[in-house]
Amino acid sequence: MASDKKLYIKTYGCQMNVYDSERMAEAMGGQGYTQTDRPEEADMILLNTCHIREKAAEKVYSELGRMKVFKAEKPDLKIGVAGCVAQAEGEEIMRRQPMVDLVVGPQSYHRLPEMNAAVQAGKRAVDTDFPEEDKFEHLKARPKAARAPAAFLTVQEGCDKFCAFCVVPYTRGAEVSRPAERVLREARDLVERGVREITLLGQNVNAYHGGDETGDWGLARLIRELARVDGLERIRYTTSHPNDMEDDLIAAHGDCEKLMPYLHLPVQSGSDRILKRMNRSHTAESYVRLIERFRDARPDLLLSGDFIVGFPEETEEDFQATLDLVREVGYGQAYSFKYSARPGTPAAERPVVDEAEANDRLQRLQALLTEQQRAAQQAMVGREVGVLLEKPGRMAGQMVGKSDHLHAVHLTTGAAVGDLVRVRIVESMTNSLTGEVV
Ligand code: 5AD
Ligand code: SF4
């Protein structure tokens, strides 16, 4: 196969897709493809898609519409759809979009090279299986090229929770953990290539159970083991579910220095009635108590969450309970969404909340969350934090990095990308902080 082919990947949705896109690029690298950020020069375009909300899925079809131009100019161009839309609507994509050559679900990426061979021979290829083999092990070993200082590492995939609104259990399949020893190997390899911070990823990352012959490994044990890797300075994890929290993970926030003071723990709603209808199997109260335990272990923990407003049958009273919970917890960061009915999920069959009402609730919730986010940023002013330098800023001598609490920080320094510096925060801007090296 020619060795100068170009691959363009567009990634939608969550961080797991970002990680998967990297691994797909590496798999195709073995076939002579190098990555480009210019779709017009690509020999293959891959859309790595997200199905979580209706808008995300619709974007894929409109993007495919735009891709027609490239295909018209370059008939040899191959177009592939990967990710959760591929999983959920593979056959339909093939029907609706005759120019799509390849559809590959999230558990089948390791089969991409074979599929590409079929595509190059003029066939169309679809693979949306949930294969037995571990895709990560079958993917090519990660090449030794230097890396940016912060990296994602998927350790767990899939979900068995079946929240009534969510497509993830259908698109990503059942909860599966990667064996600890493979995760550690990949982490060491990343560190050798310049990585200083690793974010462990999973749809339910705290349900991690990657046992070996010495027994069961929960996420806390994995984190403690990773903390022993020299050169790895920071560890984070996302996304967690309140029901899978083990005591040792809470404790690790207090005694594991490399574990950063940040927790993304979605609650979705503050109304017990709605939580029940969502099949969340926790209450607002049990969530708040859990947060208290984390804050006891690590008082400066920055909390992040996900919320859905306008879930079927949500009343103004239910919504007020969500606002109450947000006021009680105090979030430094949050993501809020208007409910979007997803085909095949239980909630999709239920009576919907009036659209204008749902929009209004979203606005009110976002106003409160924005206020809290600003306050949390403002509270950093005067404090000293660690900042991992990630890239040069716009002006000479400037650098941009991430603080321990995951705030973007701008500063002037002679230090290099990948350095971890101590910084005093001097100002809070709209979406970032300004600091001075101490
Ligand atoms: N509608 C709106 N938001 C959703 N999420 C998941 N499914 C839906 C849906 N059908 C949100 C949840 C989840 C985040 C990743 O996306 O808040 O935590
Ligand atoms: Fe979806 Fe709920 Fe599983 Fe999260 S826990 S991926 S929201 S079903």
Short mmCIF file of C-alpha atoms and ligand atoms in Angstrom, two decimals:
data_model
loop_
_atom_site.label_atom_id
_atom_site.label_comp_id
_atom_site.label_asym_id
_atom_site.label_seq_id
_atom_site.Cartn_x
_atom_site.Cartn_y
_atom_site.Cartn_z
CA MET A 1 0.00 0.00 0.00
CA ALA A 2 1.24 3.53 -0.77
CA SER A 3 2.99 5.06 2.21
CA ASP A 4 2.07 8.70 1.73
CA LYS A 5 -1.67 8.61 2.30
CA LYS A 6 -3.41 11.21 4.39
CA LEU A 7 -6.03 10.59 7.05
CA TYR A 8 -8.37 13.27 8.38
CA ILE A 9 -10.27 12.45 11.58
CA LYS A 10 -12.99 14.66 12.99
CA THR A 11 -13.90 13.84 16.58
CA TYR A 12 -17.23 14.59 18.23
CA GLY A 13 -18.45 14.08 21.77
CA CYS A 14 -16.65 12.81 24.83
CA GLN A 15 -13.00 12.34 25.80
CA MET A 16 -13.23 8.62 25.13
CA ASN A 17 -13.73 9.48 21.49
CA VAL A 18 -10.63 11.70 21.60
CA TYR A 19 -8.66 8.74 22.90
CA ASP A 20 -10.21 6.36 20.35
CA SER A 21 -9.38 8.76 17.51
CA GLU A 22 -5.72 8.75 18.56
CA ARG A 23 -5.69 4.97 18.60
CA MET A 24 -7.41 4.76 15.19
CA ALA A 25 -4.85 7.17 13.75
CA GLU A 26 -2.09 4.95 15.12
CA ALA A 27 -3.73 1.81 13.68
CA MET A 28 -3.96 3.47 10.26
CA GLY A 29 -0.38 4.70 10.65
CA GLY A 30 0.61 1.06 10.25
CA GLN A 31 -1.06 1.17 6.83
CA GLY A 32 0.97 4.16 5.70
CA TYR A 33 -1.48 6.89 6.64
CA THR A 34 -0.33 10.11 8.29
CA GLN A 35 -2.77 12.49 9.89
CA THR A 36 -3.74 15.81 8.37
CA ASP A 37 -5.93 18.60 9.68
CA ARG A 38 -7.01 19.53 6.14
CA PRO A 39 -9.92 17.41 4.90
CA GLU A 40 -9.40 18.64 1.33
CA GLU A 41 -6.05 16.83 1.08
CA ALA A 42 -7.22 13.61 2.75
CA ASP A 43 -7.35 10.16 1.14
CA MET A 44 -9.55 8.98 3.96
CA ILE A 45 -11.93 10.93 6.16
CA LEU A 46 -13.17 9.39 9.40
CA LEU A 47 -15.92 10.96 11.46
CA ASN A 48 -15.73 9.70 15.04
CA THR A 49 -19.27 10.36 16.15
CA CYS A 50 -21.41 10.91 19.25
CA HIS A 51 -25.00 9.75 19.73
CA ILE A 52 -25.67 11.08 23.22
CA ARG A 53 -28.15 13.78 22.18
CA GLU A 54 -30.19 14.27 19.03
CA LYS A 55 -28.23 17.33 17.93
CA ALA A 56 -24.94 15.44 18.14
CA ALA A 57 -26.28 12.71 15.82
CA GLU A 58 -27.79 15.18 13.35
CA LYS A 59 -24.42 16.97 13.04
CA VAL A 60 -22.98 13.80 11.54
CA TYR A 61 -25.47 13.75 8.71
CA SER A 62 -24.93 17.42 7.91
CA GLU A 63 -21.15 16.94 8.04
CA LEU A 64 -21.47 14.00 5.64
CA GLY A 65 -23.46 16.30 3.36
CA ARG A 66 -20.51 18.73 3.32
CA MET A 67 -18.06 15.89 2.58
CA LYS A 68 -19.73 15.35 -0.80
CA VAL A 69 -17.67 18.23 -2.22
CA PHE A 70 -14.41 16.51 -1.35
CA LYS A 71 -15.58 13.24 -2.81
CA ALA A 72 -16.67 14.98 -6.02
CA GLU A 73 -13.19 16.47 -6.40
CA LYS A 74 -11.35 13.32 -5.42
CA PRO A 75 -13.28 10.18 -6.37
CA ASP A 76 -10.70 7.94 -4.65
CA LEU A 77 -11.41 9.55 -1.29
CA LYS A 78 -12.77 7.05 1.25
CA ILE A 79 -15.24 8.15 3.88
CA GLY A 80 -15.79 6.31 7.14
CA VAL A 81 -18.10 6.76 10.10
CA ALA A 82 -16.91 5.54 13.50
CA GLY A 83 -18.16 5.94 17.06
CA CYS A 84 -21.58 5.76 18.66
CA VAL A 85 -23.70 6.92 15.70
CA ALA A 86 -21.98 4.22 13.66
CA GLN A 87 -22.92 1.69 16.32
CA ALA A 88 -26.53 2.82 16.62
CA GLU A 89 -27.32 3.58 12.99
CA GLY A 90 -24.71 1.74 10.92
CA GLU A 91 -27.05 0.19 8.38
CA GLU A 92 -29.11 3.36 8.11
CA ILE A 93 -26.01 5.45 7.41
CA MET A 94 -25.11 3.07 4.61
CA ARG A 95 -28.62 3.45 3.18
CA ARG A 96 -28.93 7.22 3.60
CA GLN A 97 -25.40 8.06 2.46
CA PRO A 98 -24.21 5.96 -0.49
CA MET A 99 -20.85 7.77 -0.47
CA VAL A 100 -19.95 6.29 2.93
CA ASP A 101 -17.45 3.44 2.40
CA LEU A 102 -16.96 2.23 5.93
CA VAL A 103 -18.90 2.06 9.20
CA VAL A 104 -17.09 0.92 12.33
CA GLY A 105 -18.51 0.74 15.86
CA PRO A 106 -16.51 1.72 18.97
CA GLN A 107 -15.54 -1.86 19.86
CA SER A 108 -14.17 -2.79 16.44
CA TYR A 109 -11.44 -0.22 15.74
CA HIS A 110 -8.73 -2.83 15.74
CA ARG A 111 -10.36 -4.24 12.61
CA LEU A 112 -9.94 -0.95 10.73
CA PRO A 113 -6.85 -2.01 8.75
CA GLU A 114 -8.65 -5.11 7.40
CA MET A 115 -11.76 -3.11 6.69
CA ASN A 116 -9.70 -0.55 4.83
CA ALA A 117 -8.23 -3.29 2.66
CA ALA A 118 -11.78 -4.27 1.65
CA VAL A 119 -12.68 -0.65 1.03
CA GLN A 120 -9.60 -0.10 -1.16
CA ALA A 121 -10.76 -3.12 -3.18
CA GLY A 122 -13.99 -1.26 -3.89
CA LYS A 123 -16.24 -2.83 -1.26
CA ARG A 124 -18.27 -1.17 1.48
CA ALA A 125 -17.49 -2.40 4.99
CA VAL A 126 -19.63 -2.42 8.14
CA ASP A 127 -18.59 -3.74 11.55
CA THR A 128 -20.74 -2.97 14.58
CA ASP A 129 -20.01 -6.14 16.56
CA PHE A 130 -19.16 -6.33 20.22
CA PRO A 131 -16.23 -8.72 19.71
CA GLU A 132 -14.78 -10.91 22.46
CA GLU A 133 -11.20 -9.79 21.89
CA ASP A 134 -9.79 -6.65 23.53
CA LYS A 135 -9.54 -3.99 20.85
CA PHE A 136 -6.78 -2.19 22.69
CA GLU A 137 -4.54 -5.25 22.69
CA HIS A 138 -5.13 -5.84 19.01
CA LEU A 139 -4.34 -2.28 18.10
CA LYS A 140 -0.78 -1.61 17.09
CA ALA A 141 1.53 -0.73 19.96
CA ARG A 142 1.55 3.03 20.37
CA PRO A 143 4.42 4.54 18.36
CA LYS A 144 7.23 6.15 20.30
CA ALA A 145 6.62 9.67 19.01
CA ALA A 146 6.77 12.49 21.57
CA ARG A 147 3.49 13.45 23.17
CA ALA A 148 1.80 16.46 24.68
CA PRO A 149 2.19 16.55 28.48
CA ALA A 150 -1.44 15.67 29.29
CA ALA A 151 -2.94 12.46 27.89
CA PHE A 152 -6.12 10.39 28.14
CA LEU A 153 -6.00 6.69 28.87
CA THR A 154 -9.15 4.59 28.59
CA VAL A 155 -9.30 1.98 31.36
CA GLN A 156 -12.98 1.06 31.35
CA GLU A 157 -15.71 1.13 28.77
CA GLY A 158 -19.42 0.59 28.59
CA CYS A 159 -22.19 0.92 31.10
CA ASP A 160 -24.59 -1.40 32.93
CA LYS A 161 -26.55 1.37 34.65
CA PHE A 162 -29.25 1.94 32.03
CA CYS A 163 -30.27 5.44 33.04
CA ALA A 164 -33.64 5.83 31.33
CA PHE A 165 -32.44 8.65 29.05
CA CYS A 166 -29.08 7.29 27.92
CA VAL A 167 -27.89 5.47 24.78
CA VAL A 168 -24.45 4.58 26.12
CA PRO A 169 -25.34 1.05 27.35
CA TYR A 170 -26.57 0.32 23.80
CA THR A 171 -23.76 1.97 21.83
CA ARG A 172 -20.76 1.12 24.03
CA GLY A 173 -22.06 -2.14 25.46
CA ALA A 174 -21.59 -3.70 28.90
CA GLU A 175 -19.04 -2.52 31.50
CA VAL A 176 -15.59 -3.90 30.71
CA SER A 177 -12.29 -3.03 32.44
CA ARG A 178 -8.84 -3.30 30.91
CA PRO A 179 -6.42 -5.44 32.93
CA ALA A 180 -4.39 -3.30 35.36
CA GLU A 181 -1.06 -4.52 34.09
CA ARG A 182 -1.87 -3.37 30.54
CA VAL A 183 -3.00 0.02 31.79
CA LEU A 184 0.24 0.40 33.75
CA ARG A 185 2.28 -0.61 30.72
CA GLU A 186 0.54 1.97 28.56
CA ALA A 187 0.97 4.63 31.26
CA ARG A 188 4.72 3.96 31.55
CA ASP A 189 5.00 4.15 27.81
CA LEU A 190 3.18 7.50 27.74
CA VAL A 191 5.49 8.85 30.45
CA GLU A 192 8.55 7.80 28.45
CA ARG A 193 7.17 9.90 25.62
CA GLY A 194 6.85 13.05 27.70
CA VAL A 195 3.44 12.69 29.34
CA ARG A 196 3.23 14.16 32.87
CA GLU A 197 -0.51 13.95 33.48
CA ILE A 198 -2.88 11.09 32.74
CA THR A 199 -6.66 11.25 32.86
CA LEU A 200 -8.09 7.76 33.28
CA LEU A 201 -11.23 7.45 31.20
CA GLY A 202 -14.32 5.32 31.44
CA GLN A 203 -18.06 5.75 31.04
CA ASN A 204 -18.16 4.53 34.64
CA VAL A 205 -14.51 4.79 35.47
CA ASN A 206 -15.05 4.22 39.18
CA ALA A 207 -16.66 0.87 38.36
CA TYR A 208 -13.16 -0.16 37.25
CA HIS A 209 -12.32 -3.76 38.19
CA GLY A 210 -9.20 -4.80 36.35
CA GLY A 211 -8.13 -7.69 38.49
CA ASP A 212 -5.03 -9.82 38.18
CA GLU A 213 -3.79 -12.95 39.99
CA THR A 214 -3.17 -10.85 43.13
CA GLY A 215 -6.86 -10.07 43.34
CA ASP A 216 -9.38 -7.46 42.36
CA TRP A 217 -8.20 -3.97 41.50
CA GLY A 218 -10.60 -1.13 42.08
CA LEU A 219 -9.89 2.32 40.66
CA ALA A 220 -8.20 3.45 43.90
CA ARG A 221 -5.66 0.64 43.74
CA LEU A 222 -4.96 1.42 40.10
CA ILE A 223 -4.42 5.10 40.94
CA ARG A 224 -2.12 4.25 43.85
CA GLU A 225 -0.07 1.99 41.61
CA LEU A 226 0.11 4.63 38.87
CA ALA A 227 1.27 7.16 41.45
CA ARG A 228 4.45 5.07 41.84
CA VAL A 229 5.40 5.64 38.20
CA ASP A 230 8.34 8.04 38.22
CA GLY A 231 7.83 11.02 35.95
CA LEU A 232 4.06 10.82 36.10
CA GLU A 233 3.11 13.88 38.15
CA ARG A 234 -0.66 14.09 37.96
CA ILE A 235 -3.57 11.68 37.83
CA ARG A 236 -7.24 12.42 37.12
CA TYR A 237 -10.22 10.25 36.27
CA THR A 238 -13.61 10.75 34.63
CA THR A 239 -16.62 10.01 34.52
CA SER A 240 -17.89 8.55 37.76
CA HIS A 241 -21.25 7.30 38.99
CA PRO A 242 -22.32 7.98 42.61
CA ASN A 243 -23.24 4.32 43.16
CA ASP A 244 -19.81 2.88 42.41
CA MET A 245 -17.81 4.97 44.87
CA GLU A 246 -15.48 2.86 47.01
CA ASP A 247 -14.17 4.15 50.34
CA ASP A 248 -10.57 3.82 49.21
CA LEU A 249 -11.13 6.18 46.28
CA ILE A 250 -12.43 8.83 48.65
CA ALA A 251 -9.42 8.19 50.91
CA ALA A 252 -7.03 8.47 47.95
CA HIS A 253 -8.18 12.06 47.43
CA GLY A 254 -6.82 12.78 50.89
CA ASP A 255 -3.54 10.87 50.83
CA CYS A 256 -2.45 10.41 47.22
CA GLU A 257 -0.58 13.56 46.29
CA LYS A 258 -0.60 12.93 42.56
CA LEU A 259 -4.39 12.58 42.48
CA MET A 260 -5.67 16.04 41.53
CA PRO A 261 -8.33 17.85 43.60
CA TYR A 262 -11.06 17.62 40.97
CA LEU A 263 -14.09 15.35 40.79
CA HIS A 264 -16.61 15.05 37.99
CA LEU A 265 -19.62 13.37 39.56
CA PRO A 266 -22.86 13.77 37.61
CA VAL A 267 -26.12 13.84 39.57
CA GLN A 268 -28.48 14.72 36.65
CA SER A 269 -31.32 15.99 38.86
CA GLY A 270 -31.98 17.13 42.42
CA SER A 271 -35.50 15.65 42.57
CA ASP A 272 -35.82 12.17 44.05
CA ARG A 273 -38.98 11.56 42.05
CA ILE A 274 -37.13 12.32 38.79
CA LEU A 275 -33.99 10.45 39.87
CA LYS A 276 -36.18 7.40 40.36
CA ARG A 277 -37.81 7.85 36.94
CA MET A 278 -34.29 8.22 35.51
CA ASN A 279 -33.35 4.88 37.10
CA ARG A 280 -30.41 6.54 38.85
CA SER A 281 -30.69 4.45 42.04
CA HIS A 282 -29.37 7.20 44.30
CA THR A 283 -31.15 10.11 45.96
CA ALA A 284 -30.30 13.80 46.15
CA GLU A 285 -29.54 13.32 49.84
CA SER A 286 -27.20 10.33 49.34
CA TYR A 287 -25.37 12.31 46.65
CA VAL A 288 -24.88 15.32 48.91
CA ARG A 289 -23.62 13.05 51.74
CA LEU A 290 -21.15 11.46 49.33
CA ILE A 291 -19.81 14.86 48.30
CA GLU A 292 -19.36 15.74 51.97
CA ARG A 293 -17.17 12.67 52.43
CA PHE A 294 -15.00 13.70 49.48
CA ARG A 295 -14.67 17.20 50.88
CA ASP A 296 -13.72 15.85 54.27
CA ALA A 297 -10.90 13.95 52.57
CA ARG A 298 -9.87 16.88 50.35
CA PRO A 299 -11.34 20.24 51.43
CA ASP A 300 -10.26 22.15 48.29
CA LEU A 301 -11.81 19.60 45.89
CA LEU A 302 -13.33 21.28 42.84
CA LEU A 303 -16.60 19.66 41.95
CA SER A 304 -18.01 19.20 38.48
CA GLY A 305 -21.36 17.72 37.41
CA ASP A 306 -23.81 16.95 34.63
CA PHE A 307 -27.47 17.95 34.69
CA ILE A 308 -30.48 17.24 32.54
CA VAL A 309 -33.48 19.59 32.58
CA GLY A 310 -36.86 18.91 31.02
CA PHE A 311 -36.70 15.16 31.61
CA PRO A 312 -40.19 13.68 30.90
CA GLU A 313 -42.69 14.63 33.64
CA GLU A 314 -40.29 17.09 35.32
CA THR A 315 -42.36 19.75 37.09
CA GLU A 316 -41.29 23.22 38.21
CA GLU A 317 -41.07 21.79 41.73
CA ASP A 318 -38.70 19.04 40.57
CA PHE A 319 -36.62 21.65 38.80
CA GLN A 320 -36.50 23.79 41.94
CA ALA A 321 -35.10 20.76 43.77
CA THR A 322 -32.27 20.67 41.20
CA LEU A 323 -31.52 24.36 41.83
CA ASP A 324 -31.56 23.66 45.58
CA LEU A 325 -29.09 20.82 45.20
CA VAL A 326 -26.78 22.98 43.07
CA ARG A 327 -26.88 25.71 45.74
CA GLU A 328 -26.13 23.19 48.45
CA VAL A 329 -23.22 21.48 46.66
CA GLY A 330 -21.55 24.43 44.92
CA TYR A 331 -19.99 23.44 41.58
CA GLY A 332 -16.76 24.82 40.17
CA GLN A 333 -17.60 23.44 36.73
CA ALA A 334 -20.74 21.92 35.23
CA TYR A 335 -22.40 20.70 32.06
CA SER A 336 -26.15 21.07 31.68
CA PHE A 337 -28.33 19.75 28.92
CA LYS A 338 -31.91 19.90 27.79
CA TYR A 339 -33.36 16.41 27.70
CA SER A 340 -33.19 14.88 24.24
CA ALA A 341 -35.27 11.75 23.53
CA ARG A 342 -33.06 8.97 22.25
CA PRO A 343 -34.66 6.18 20.21
CA GLY A 344 -34.69 2.84 22.03
CA THR A 345 -34.32 4.26 25.55
CA PRO A 346 -37.18 3.87 28.08
CA ALA A 347 -37.70 7.61 28.62
CA ALA A 348 -38.23 8.20 24.90
CA GLU A 349 -41.75 6.75 25.26
CA ARG A 350 -42.83 9.19 27.95
CA PRO A 351 -44.74 12.51 27.79
CA VAL A 352 -42.38 15.41 27.12
CA VAL A 353 -42.01 18.72 28.92
CA ASP A 354 -43.08 21.78 26.95
CA GLU A 355 -40.10 22.94 24.84
CA ALA A 356 -40.28 26.60 25.87
CA GLU A 357 -40.49 25.57 29.53
CA ALA A 358 -37.47 23.26 29.15
CA ASN A 359 -35.47 26.05 27.47
CA ASP A 360 -36.37 28.42 30.26
CA ARG A 361 -35.24 25.92 32.91
CA LEU A 362 -31.98 25.34 31.10
CA GLN A 363 -31.31 29.07 31.05
CA ARG A 364 -32.06 29.46 34.74
CA LEU A 365 -29.87 26.49 35.68
CA GLN A 366 -27.02 27.68 33.48
CA ALA A 367 -27.18 31.17 35.00
CA LEU A 368 -26.74 29.66 38.48
CA LEU A 369 -23.96 27.30 37.38
CA THR A 370 -22.10 30.11 35.60
CA GLU A 371 -22.33 32.23 38.73
CA GLN A 372 -20.85 29.37 40.77
CA GLN A 373 -18.12 28.73 38.22
CA ARG A 374 -17.09 32.41 38.30
CA ALA A 375 -17.12 32.41 42.10
CA ALA A 376 -14.93 29.29 42.21
CA GLN A 377 -12.46 30.94 39.81
CA GLN A 378 -12.50 34.17 41.80
CA ALA A 379 -11.79 32.19 44.97
CA MET A 380 -8.51 31.01 43.41
CA VAL A 381 -7.12 34.56 43.28
CA GLY A 382 -4.25 34.91 45.77
CA ARG A 383 -3.79 31.16 46.05
CA GLU A 384 -0.77 29.13 45.02
CA VAL A 385 -1.37 26.16 42.71
CA GLY A 386 0.58 23.80 40.49
CA VAL A 387 0.30 24.47 36.75
CA LEU A 388 1.33 22.00 34.05
CA LEU A 389 2.44 24.00 31.00
CA GLU A 390 0.65 22.69 27.90
CA LYS A 391 1.36 25.17 25.10
CA PRO A 392 2.85 28.59 24.33
CA GLY A 393 0.45 31.51 24.69
CA ARG A 394 -0.25 34.13 22.03
CA MET A 395 2.42 36.52 23.18
CA ALA A 396 6.17 35.88 23.37
CA GLY A 397 7.18 34.40 26.72
CA GLN A 398 3.59 33.44 27.52
CA MET A 399 2.48 29.95 28.40
CA VAL A 400 -0.90 28.33 28.94
CA GLY A 401 -1.34 25.43 31.33
CA LYS A 402 -3.82 23.68 33.56
CA SER A 403 -3.99 24.16 37.30
CA ASP A 404 -4.46 21.33 39.80
CA HIS A 405 -8.16 22.23 39.75
CA LEU A 406 -8.21 22.08 35.93
CA HIS A 407 -8.50 25.82 35.38
CA ALA A 408 -6.72 27.17 32.30
CA VAL A 409 -3.96 29.49 33.53
CA HIS A 410 -2.05 32.10 31.49
CA LEU A 411 1.38 33.16 32.71
CA THR A 412 4.72 34.57 31.63
CA THR A 413 7.62 32.20 32.21
CA GLY A 414 10.85 30.92 30.76
CA ALA A 415 9.82 27.35 31.62
CA ALA A 416 9.01 24.89 28.85
CA VAL A 417 5.95 22.92 27.76
CA GLY A 418 5.72 19.89 30.04
CA ASP A 419 7.12 21.71 33.08
CA LEU A 420 5.11 21.76 36.28
CA VAL A 421 5.46 25.16 37.93
CA ARG A 422 4.19 26.73 41.16
CA VAL A 423 2.02 29.71 40.39
CA ARG A 424 0.20 32.37 42.37
CA ILE A 425 -3.15 33.27 40.80
CA VAL A 426 -3.49 37.02 40.36
CA GLU A 427 -6.64 37.47 38.29
CA SER A 428 -9.78 35.66 37.21
CA MET A 429 -10.84 36.22 33.58
CA THR A 430 -14.08 34.95 31.96
CA ASN A 431 -12.92 31.40 31.32
CA SER A 432 -9.38 31.31 32.62
CA LEU A 433 -7.01 32.57 35.27
CA THR A 434 -3.86 34.66 35.12
CA GLY A 435 -0.92 33.76 37.35
CA GLU A 436 2.69 34.54 38.26
CA VAL A 437 5.41 31.99 38.86
CA VAL A 438 6.44 31.95 42.53
N1 5AD B 1 -30.55 14.03 26.84
C1 5AD B 1 -29.85 15.02 27.43
N2 5AD B 1 -28.68 14.83 28.06
C2 5AD B 1 -28.19 13.57 28.10
N3 5AD B 1 -27.08 13.06 28.66
C3 5AD B 1 -27.06 11.74 28.42
N4 5AD B 1 -28.14 11.37 27.72
C4 5AD B 1 -28.88 12.49 27.52
C5 5AD B 1 -30.11 12.74 26.87
N5 5AD B 1 -30.83 11.78 26.30
C6 5AD B 1 -26.13 13.86 29.42
C7 5AD B 1 -26.00 13.37 30.87
C8 5AD B 1 -24.67 12.68 30.88
C9 5AD B 1 -23.90 13.51 29.87
C10 5AD B 1 -22.70 12.85 29.31
O1 5AD B 1 -24.84 13.73 28.84
O2 5AD B 1 -26.01 14.50 31.71
O3 5AD B 1 -24.07 12.68 32.15
FE1 SF4 B 2 -25.48 6.82 30.53
FE2 SF4 B 2 -26.28 6.57 33.09
FE3 SF4 B 2 -24.42 4.89 32.07
FE4 SF4 B 2 -23.78 7.46 32.51
S1 SF4 B 2 -24.38 5.95 34.07
S2 SF4 B 2 -23.30 6.26 30.65
S3 SF4 B 2 -25.71 8.50 32.02
S4 SF4 B 2 -26.58 5.05 31.43
#
